[in-house]
Amino acid sequence: LMRKDLSRFAEQAWHVLEPGVPLIWNWGAEAFAEHLSWVTLGQIRFLLVNVPPRQTKSTLGTVIWPAWEWVSAPGLQFLTGSYTIQLAQRDSRKSRQIIESPWYQQRWGHRFKMADDENLKRQFSNDQGGRRVVTSTDATTTGEGGNRIILDDPHNAKEVESDTQRQGVHDWWDNALSSRLNQANVDSWMVVGQRTHEN
């Protein structure tokens, strides 16, 4: 059931990330999980989600979803980013924490092994061709790509009123990240964050 249902997977994986903290699951999280599942199934290729802060958007979309996708498709490659490299690395590390946990390994550890020679904060991979690389809106993406591009909080809420800062993020998306899909006619991107500005 967990392999087929992202919501059930998220509910069961939560203890790995937040031991002793109860998960408060609501209709918004369920709707987000459902839409992410449609991306996995190829029914949606481009997904933009705007939600308020503290709604588990990063945990579900940037941490749990990639770990869940590797259960059935360990060859998927992810290029994930945020407005700062530290946030992107944080979520990548948490996703790897789930994958390397005894809970995950007991159930799906036979499907792939993590690569010993590429297990870093900014990137990690597995023996089935799967890979996760992190970037940020002020970093280069030259030479990198993915089957999934995930952008979480592209704008810094403290800087979004600056036309220059905001346009810089838009230019980075248009000129760098949006063209990084491995197969432009098949692969998907997902952007999630607060709606910080009308533009």
C-alpha positions as semicolon CSV with decimal commas, in nm:
position;residue;x (nm);y (nm);z (nm)
1;L;0,000;0,000;0,000
2;M;0,282;0,243;0,085
3;R;0,453;0,168;-0,247
4;K;0,139;0,267;-0,436
5;D;0,009;0,550;-0,215
6;L;0,227;0,852;-0,138
7;S;0,000;0,965;0,146
8;R;0,033;0,633;0,329
9;F;0,409;0,632;0,266
10;A;0,439;0,985;0,408
11;E;0,240;0,896;0,718
12;Q;0,459;0,593;0,786
13;A;0,791;0,766;0,701
14;W;0,720;1,065;0,925
15;H;0,873;0,902;1,235
16;V;1,210;0,883;1,060
17;L;1,219;1,261;1,016
18;E;1,034;1,372;1,330
19;P;1,055;1,102;1,598
20;G;0,808;1,166;1,877
21;V;0,630;1,446;1,688
22;P;0,281;1,354;1,566
23;L;0,201;1,418;1,201
24;I;-0,104;1,638;1,157
25;W;-0,236;1,533;0,818
26;N;-0,499;1,757;0,659
27;W;-0,687;1,795;0,331
28;G;-0,417;2,028;0,194
29;A;-0,143;1,768;0,244
30;E;-0,369;1,501;0,096
31;A;-0,440;1,718;-0,211
32;F;-0,068;1,792;-0,255
33;A;0,020;1,422;-0,228
34;E;-0,249;1,337;-0,482
35;H;-0,111;1,590;-0,731
36;L;0,245;1,464;-0,680
37;S;0,117;1,112;-0,749
38;W;-0,029;1,236;-1,076
39;V;0,314;1,371;-1,169
40;T;0,462;1,029;-1,092
41;L;0,198;0,865;-1,313
42;G;0,266;1,111;-1,598
43;Q;-0,081;1,264;-1,580
44;I;0,068;1,602;-1,484
45;R;0,405;1,720;-1,613
46;F;0,424;2,072;-1,474
47;L;0,296;2,145;-1,124
48;L;0,296;2,478;-0,940
49;V;0,178;2,471;-0,578
50;N;0,133;2,783;-0,361
51;V;0,069;2,720;0,007
52;P;0,125;2,913;0,331
53;P;0,429;2,842;0,551
54;R;0,443;2,542;0,784
55;Q;0,214;2,317;0,579
56;T;0,472;2,034;0,532
57;K;0,523;2,146;0,171
58;S;0,901;2,096;0,176
59;T;0,883;1,774;0,374
60;L;0,624;1,621;0,144
61;G;0,730;1,758;-0,194
62;T;1,107;1,782;-0,163
63;V;1,197;1,522;0,100
64;I;0,941;1,240;0,099
65;W;0,824;1,235;-0,264
66;P;1,169;1,164;-0,418
67;A;1,233;0,885;-0,165
68;W;0,894;0,736;-0,250
69;E;0,954;0,755;-0,624
70;W;1,279;0,562;-0,586
71;V;1,083;0,270;-0,437
72;S;0,932;0,196;-0,780
73;A;1,171;0,383;-1,010
74;P;1,520;0,394;-0,856
75;G;1,669;0,518;-1,183
76;L;1,499;0,859;-1,160
77;Q;1,728;1,160;-1,148
78;F;1,635;1,469;-0,947
79;L;1,763;1,825;-0,976
80;T;1,633;2,012;-0,673
81;G;1,679;2,370;-0,562
82;S;1,572;2,660;-0,346
83;Y;1,661;3,026;-0,304
84;T;1,958;2,919;-0,092
85;I;2,184;2,618;-0,125
86;Q;2,156;2,550;0,250
87;L;1,781;2,484;0,225
88;A;1,828;2,262;-0,081
89;Q;2,099;2,065;0,098
90;R;1,885;2,032;0,412
91;D;1,601;1,869;0,219
92;S;1,837;1,647;0,020
93;R;1,997;1,527;0,344
94;K;1,654;1,450;0,495
95;S;1,550;1,255;0,187
96;R;1,868;1,050;0,212
97;Q;1,794;1,002;0,584
98;I;1,468;0,831;0,491
99;I;1,631;0,615;0,223
100;E;1,912;0,501;0,453
101;S;1,683;0,440;0,753
102;P;1,625;0,084;0,876
103;W;1,251;0,141;0,816
104;Y;1,306;0,204;0,442
105;Q;1,588;-0,047;0,398
106;Q;1,388;-0,333;0,551
107;R;1,110;-0,278;0,298
108;W;1,285;-0,164;-0,019
109;G;1,659;-0,198;0,038
110;H;1,674;-0,484;-0,211
111;R;1,566;-0,254;-0,497
112;F;1,884;-0,043;-0,504
113;K;2,200;0,040;-0,310
114;M;2,338;0,384;-0,244
115;A;2,663;0,457;-0,427
116;D;2,957;0,487;-0,187
117;D;3,157;0,715;-0,416
118;E;2,883;0,980;-0,450
119;N;2,719;1,038;-0,115
120;L;2,762;1,409;-0,051
121;K;2,554;1,700;0,077
122;R;2,511;1,838;-0,274
123;Q;2,460;1,509;-0,456
124;F;2,409;1,140;-0,406
125;S;2,330;0,849;-0,633
126;N;2,240;0,482;-0,637
127;D;2,346;0,174;-0,832
128;Q;2,039;0,190;-1,061
129;G;2,130;0,524;-1,220
130;G;1,924;0,734;-0,981
131;R;2,077;1,060;-0,869
132;R;1,993;1,372;-0,672
133;V;2,176;1,700;-0,725
134;V;2,098;2,025;-0,544
135;T;2,128;2,380;-0,668
136;S;2,004;2,727;-0,579
137;T;1,880;3,035;-0,759
138;D;2,227;3,190;-0,738
139;A;2,417;2,880;-0,851
140;T;2,503;2,732;-1,187
141;T;2,325;2,428;-1,330
142;T;2,560;2,376;-1,624
143;G;2,592;2,008;-1,704
144;E;2,321;1,900;-1,462
145;G;1,972;1,776;-1,535
146;G;1,700;1,545;-1,415
147;N;1,381;1,356;-1,483
148;R;1,233;1,568;-1,207
149;I;1,316;1,930;-1,141
150;I;1,194;2,037;-0,799
151;L;1,212;2,401;-0,695
152;D;1,107;2,470;-0,336
153;D;1,072;2,833;-0,222
154;P;1,240;2,998;-0,521
155;H;1,201;3,347;-0,370
156;N;1,342;3,471;-0,041
157;A;1,043;3,635;0,130
158;K;1,271;3,909;0,265
159;E;1,393;4,006;-0,084
160;V;1,084;3,952;-0,297
161;E;0,983;4,318;-0,299
162;S;1,302;4,398;-0,488
163;D;1,228;4,401;-0,862
164;T;1,592;4,316;-0,928
165;Q;1,599;4,016;-0,694
166;R;1,264;3,885;-0,816
167;Q;1,355;3,925;-1,182
168;G;1,687;3,753;-1,117
169;V;1,504;3,442;-0,998
170;H;1,270;3,454;-1,298
171;D;1,565;3,489;-1,536
172;W;1,746;3,200;-1,365
173;W;1,439;2,980;-1,409
174;D;1,385;3,082;-1,774
175;N;1,749;3,064;-1,880
176;A;1,892;2,788;-1,663
177;L;1,664;2,556;-1,471
178;S;1,359;2,517;-1,694
179;S;1,571;2,366;-1,972
180;R;1,738;2,105;-1,751
181;L;1,489;1,821;-1,800
182;N;1,663;1,507;-1,928
183;Q;1,382;1,438;-2,175
184;A;1,191;1,758;-2,244
185;N;0,886;1,579;-2,387
186;V;0,847;1,329;-2,099
187;D;0,999;1,455;-1,774
188;S;0,843;1,688;-1,518
189;W;0,902;1,986;-1,295
190;M;0,734;2,088;-0,972
191;V;0,756;2,428;-0,802
192;V;0,624;2,473;-0,449
193;G;0,634;2,774;-0,220
194;Q;0,457;3,063;-0,061
195;R;0,291;3,313;-0,292
196;T;0,516;3,599;-0,184
197;H;0,435;3,851;-0,456
198;E;0,167;3,901;-0,721
199;N;0,434;3,861;-0,992
